[in-house]
Amino acid sequence: VNMAVEFLVSKGRIPIVWHDMLVHYPEAMKLLSKDAVIAFWFYDEDSDYAVMDSFKRLGFQVIMASGLCCGLVTGRRLRAVESAVESMERHHVDMFMMTSWENACWERETAAIPIIGGKLRNEELPTAVVKSLSVYELVERNPDSVLVPDLRRELDELMEAPAWSGYPELHSFVNN
């Protein structure tokens, strides 16, 4: 890994190593070049990871990485981002990044980016929008559920809320 780090640094690049491998092999933490930046997975809505302090004490820069998973912004995921930011501040983490994976698609990302940006600027998101997204996810992940007709009716009502005027791309995505 240090050879890769050295090569990337020589090319003017920033090498990033995910924390989970270092936690599984703690002896590697002391051997890893300090030119590597540690990216820390943080997707829980109610956890704190004191191991970040260990990376900082060893002289690494640390990136807090929170995620959307499928690009859907739900109340749970927003709480996870809030928790990540709080933990980032508590442990003096150097940087923050959002990640996405699984069914990530441009339509979802285009809709999600402004919402996460607002959250990171401490803007309060309208309850109707957040609740709509949570209901949308339930319907999408459980299309055969007997609850789908009721959830679709609830979603239709929520989509009429005036709060959606500030999120036209996301409104369009959910409607389609």
Short mmCIF file of C-alpha atoms in Angstrom, two decimals, residues 66-82 98-101 103-120 123-138 140-141 155 158-159 164 167 169-171 173-174:
data_model
loop_
_atom_site.label_atom_id
_atom_site.label_comp_id
_atom_site.label_asym_id
_atom_site.label_seq_id
_atom_site.Cartn_x
_atom_site.Cartn_y
_atom_site.Cartn_z
CA SER A 66 -21.39 9.54 4.90
CA GLY A 67 -23.63 8.04 2.26
CA LEU A 68 -26.97 8.08 0.55
CA CYS A 69 -27.17 4.45 -0.54
CA CYS A 70 -29.33 4.37 -3.66
CA GLY A 71 -29.47 8.14 -3.75
CA LEU A 72 -32.67 8.26 -1.72
CA VAL A 73 -32.77 10.99 0.91
CA THR A 74 -34.91 9.71 3.75
CA GLY A 75 -35.29 10.92 7.32
CA ARG A 76 -33.01 8.12 8.52
CA ARG A 77 -30.29 9.05 6.06
CA LEU A 78 -30.56 12.72 6.94
CA ARG A 79 -30.10 11.84 10.60
CA ALA A 80 -27.04 9.78 9.60
CA VAL A 81 -25.55 12.83 7.85
CA GLU A 82 -26.28 14.99 10.91
CA MET A 98 -20.89 12.10 0.55
CA THR A 99 -20.85 8.74 -1.18
CA SER A 100 -23.46 6.74 -3.02
CA TRP A 101 -23.55 3.20 -4.28
CA ASN A 103 -28.67 1.68 -7.44
CA ALA A 104 -27.09 5.08 -7.81
CA CYS A 105 -28.34 6.83 -10.91
CA TRP A 106 -27.98 10.38 -12.14
CA GLU A 107 -31.68 11.19 -11.65
CA ARG A 108 -31.49 10.28 -7.97
CA GLU A 109 -28.18 12.01 -7.46
CA THR A 110 -29.36 15.21 -9.16
CA ALA A 111 -32.33 15.26 -6.83
CA ALA A 112 -30.37 14.36 -3.70
CA ILE A 113 -27.39 16.70 -4.01
CA PRO A 114 -29.31 19.94 -3.27
CA ILE A 115 -31.03 18.35 -0.26
CA ILE A 116 -27.75 17.12 1.25
CA GLY A 117 -26.12 20.47 0.46
CA GLY A 118 -28.91 22.24 2.34
CA LYS A 119 -28.53 19.85 5.25
CA LEU A 120 -24.78 20.54 5.38
CA GLU A 123 -31.02 24.43 6.45
CA GLU A 124 -34.17 22.89 7.85
CA LEU A 125 -35.78 20.59 5.31
CA PRO A 126 -39.56 20.61 5.01
CA THR A 127 -41.20 17.71 6.84
CA ALA A 128 -43.49 16.95 3.88
CA VAL A 129 -40.49 16.49 1.58
CA VAL A 130 -38.58 14.22 3.97
CA LYS A 131 -41.68 12.17 4.77
CA SER A 132 -42.51 11.86 1.05
CA LEU A 133 -39.09 10.42 0.36
CA SER A 134 -39.41 7.90 3.16
CA VAL A 135 -42.83 6.77 1.87
CA TYR A 136 -41.46 6.65 -1.68
CA GLU A 137 -38.65 4.37 -0.54
CA LEU A 138 -41.10 2.04 1.21
CA GLU A 140 -40.14 1.26 -4.18
CA ARG A 141 -38.50 -1.39 -1.99
CA LEU A 155 -47.47 9.90 -1.14
CA LEU A 158 -47.63 14.67 0.44
CA MET A 159 -46.54 15.54 -3.10
CA TRP A 164 -42.02 21.00 -2.82
CA TYR A 167 -37.17 21.08 -4.87
CA GLU A 169 -35.96 18.20 -9.66
CA LEU A 170 -36.69 15.95 -6.72
CA HIS A 171 -40.45 16.50 -7.10
CA PHE A 173 -38.15 12.43 -9.92
CA VAL A 174 -40.61 11.17 -7.29
#
